[in-house]
mmCIF file of C-alpha atoms in Angstrom:
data_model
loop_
_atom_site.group_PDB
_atom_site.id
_atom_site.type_symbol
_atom_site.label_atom_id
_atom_site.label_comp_id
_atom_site.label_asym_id
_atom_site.label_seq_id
_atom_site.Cartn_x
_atom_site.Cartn_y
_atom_site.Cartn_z
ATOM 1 C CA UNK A 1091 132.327 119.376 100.201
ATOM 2 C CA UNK A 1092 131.725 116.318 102.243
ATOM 3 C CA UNK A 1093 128.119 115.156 103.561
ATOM 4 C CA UNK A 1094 127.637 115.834 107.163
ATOM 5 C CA UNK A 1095 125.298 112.754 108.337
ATOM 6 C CA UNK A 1096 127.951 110.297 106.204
ATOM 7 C CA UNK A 1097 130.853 111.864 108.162
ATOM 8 C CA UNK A 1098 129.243 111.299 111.464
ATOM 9 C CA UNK A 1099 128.884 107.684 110.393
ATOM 10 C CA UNK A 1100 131.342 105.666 113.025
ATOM 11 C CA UNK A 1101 131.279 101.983 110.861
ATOM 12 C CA UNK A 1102 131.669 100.428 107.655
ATOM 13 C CA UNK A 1103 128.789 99.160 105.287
ATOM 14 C CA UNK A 1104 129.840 95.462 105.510
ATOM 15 C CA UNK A 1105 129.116 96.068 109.933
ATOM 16 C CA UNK A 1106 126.172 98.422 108.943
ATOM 17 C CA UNK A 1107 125.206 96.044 107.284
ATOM 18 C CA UNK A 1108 125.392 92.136 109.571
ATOM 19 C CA UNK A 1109 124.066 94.613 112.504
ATOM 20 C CA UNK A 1110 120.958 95.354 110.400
ATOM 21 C CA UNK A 1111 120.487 91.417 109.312
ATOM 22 C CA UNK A 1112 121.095 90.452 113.303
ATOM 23 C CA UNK A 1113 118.398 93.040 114.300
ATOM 24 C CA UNK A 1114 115.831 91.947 111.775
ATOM 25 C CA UNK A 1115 116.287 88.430 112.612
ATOM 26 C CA UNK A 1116 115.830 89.549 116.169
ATOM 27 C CA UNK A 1117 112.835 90.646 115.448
ATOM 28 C CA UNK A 1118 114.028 94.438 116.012
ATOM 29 C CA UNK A 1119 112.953 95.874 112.704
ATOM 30 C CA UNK A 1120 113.112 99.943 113.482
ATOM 31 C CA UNK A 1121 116.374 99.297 114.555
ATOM 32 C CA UNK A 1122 117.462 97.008 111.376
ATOM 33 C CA UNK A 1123 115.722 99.311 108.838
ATOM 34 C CA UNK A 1124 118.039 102.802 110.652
ATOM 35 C CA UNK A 1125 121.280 100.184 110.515
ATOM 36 C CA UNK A 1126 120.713 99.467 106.414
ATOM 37 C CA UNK A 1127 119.908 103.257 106.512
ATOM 38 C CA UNK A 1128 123.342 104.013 107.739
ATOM 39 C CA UNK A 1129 124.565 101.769 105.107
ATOM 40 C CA UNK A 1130 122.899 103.271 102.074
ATOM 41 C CA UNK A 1131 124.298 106.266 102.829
ATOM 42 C CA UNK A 1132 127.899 104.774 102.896
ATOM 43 C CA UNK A 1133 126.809 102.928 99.300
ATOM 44 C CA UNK A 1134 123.737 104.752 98.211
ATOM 45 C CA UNK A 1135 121.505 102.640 96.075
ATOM 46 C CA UNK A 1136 123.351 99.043 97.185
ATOM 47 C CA UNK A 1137 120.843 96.602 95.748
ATOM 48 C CA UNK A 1138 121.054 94.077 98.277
ATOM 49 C CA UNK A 1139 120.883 96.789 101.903
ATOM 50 C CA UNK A 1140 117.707 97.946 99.667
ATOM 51 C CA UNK A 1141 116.085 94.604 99.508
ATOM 52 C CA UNK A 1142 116.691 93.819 103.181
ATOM 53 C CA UNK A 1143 115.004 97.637 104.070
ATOM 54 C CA UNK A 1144 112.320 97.538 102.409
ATOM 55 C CA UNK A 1145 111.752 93.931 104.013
ATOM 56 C CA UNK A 1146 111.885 95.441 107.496
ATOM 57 C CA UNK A 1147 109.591 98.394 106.284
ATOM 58 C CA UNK A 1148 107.084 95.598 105.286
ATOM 59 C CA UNK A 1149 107.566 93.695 108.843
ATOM 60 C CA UNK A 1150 106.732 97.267 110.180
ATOM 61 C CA UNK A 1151 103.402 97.726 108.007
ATOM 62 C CA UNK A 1152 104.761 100.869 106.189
ATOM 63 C CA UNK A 1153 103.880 99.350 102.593
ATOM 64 C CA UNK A 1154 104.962 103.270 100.743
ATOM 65 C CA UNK A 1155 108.400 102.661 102.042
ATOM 66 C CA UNK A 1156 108.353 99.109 101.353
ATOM 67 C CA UNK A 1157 107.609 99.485 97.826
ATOM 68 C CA UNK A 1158 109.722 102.373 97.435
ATOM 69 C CA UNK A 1159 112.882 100.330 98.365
ATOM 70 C CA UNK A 1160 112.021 97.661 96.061
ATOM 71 C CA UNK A 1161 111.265 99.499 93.564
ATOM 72 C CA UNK A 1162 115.094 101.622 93.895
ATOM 73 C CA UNK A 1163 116.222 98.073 93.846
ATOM 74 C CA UNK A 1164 115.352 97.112 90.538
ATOM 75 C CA UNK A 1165 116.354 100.472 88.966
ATOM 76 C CA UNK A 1166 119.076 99.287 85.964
ATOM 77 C CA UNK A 1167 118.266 95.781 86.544
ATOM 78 C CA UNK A 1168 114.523 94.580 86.731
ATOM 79 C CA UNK A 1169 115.177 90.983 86.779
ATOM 80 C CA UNK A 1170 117.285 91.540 90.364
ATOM 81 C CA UNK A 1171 116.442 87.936 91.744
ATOM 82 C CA UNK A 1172 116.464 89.214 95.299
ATOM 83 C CA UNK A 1173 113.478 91.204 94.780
ATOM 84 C CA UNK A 1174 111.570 88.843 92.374
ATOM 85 C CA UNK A 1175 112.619 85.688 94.847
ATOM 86 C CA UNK A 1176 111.393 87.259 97.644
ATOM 87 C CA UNK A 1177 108.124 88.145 96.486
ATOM 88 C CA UNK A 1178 108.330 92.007 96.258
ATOM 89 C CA UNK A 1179 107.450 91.670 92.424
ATOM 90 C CA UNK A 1180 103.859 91.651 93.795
ATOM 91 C CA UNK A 1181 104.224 95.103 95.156
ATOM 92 C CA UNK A 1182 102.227 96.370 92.457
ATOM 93 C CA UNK A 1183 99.756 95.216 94.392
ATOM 94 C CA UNK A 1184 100.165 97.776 97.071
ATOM 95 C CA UNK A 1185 98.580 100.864 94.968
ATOM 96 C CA UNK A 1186 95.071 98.923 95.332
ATOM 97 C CA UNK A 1187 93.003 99.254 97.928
ATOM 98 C CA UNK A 1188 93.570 96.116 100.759
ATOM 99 C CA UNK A 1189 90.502 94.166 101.111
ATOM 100 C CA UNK A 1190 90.054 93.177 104.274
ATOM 101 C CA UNK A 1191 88.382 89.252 105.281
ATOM 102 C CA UNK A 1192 85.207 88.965 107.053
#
């Protein structure tokens, strides 16, 4: 049995994929977090499309999403260097309260 919403999918992961990087450079970071969404569900749990989602999801200000994505992308391998170079190892950080400057 096949999975409907993968079927309907009309591109590869490698175009999913550059389109999503292109948007989120553009600034267009809805648009760049559905185009890695398309590609995880080509190759679910692709380290790298994970990485670049949860960045956009940051960019957007939805921090749950954010850290879920990073988190997913250091499942097996918690020394991925995309997510510790990039800063998401302070995620932790998220499940505090944000204190706010006067």
């Amino acid at each position: 049995m096949s999975d409907p919403e993968a079927d309907s999918l009309r591109s590869t992961f490698p175009s999913y994929m550059a389109e999503g990087e292109r948007l989120y450079l553009c600034g267009e970071f809805s648009k760049a977090a559905h185009s890695f969404s398309n590609a995880l569900h080509l190759q679910n749990g692709d380290k790298n499309c994970l990485v670049a989602r949860s960045k956009c999801f940051l960019k957007m200000g939805e921090l749950e999403k954010s850290l879920e994505d990073a988190e997913a992308s250091l499942q097996g391998d918690p020394t991925f260097c995309k997510v510790t170079q990039s800063g998401f190892h302070h995620c932790h950080c998220l499940s505090r309260p944000l204190m706010r400057r006067s």
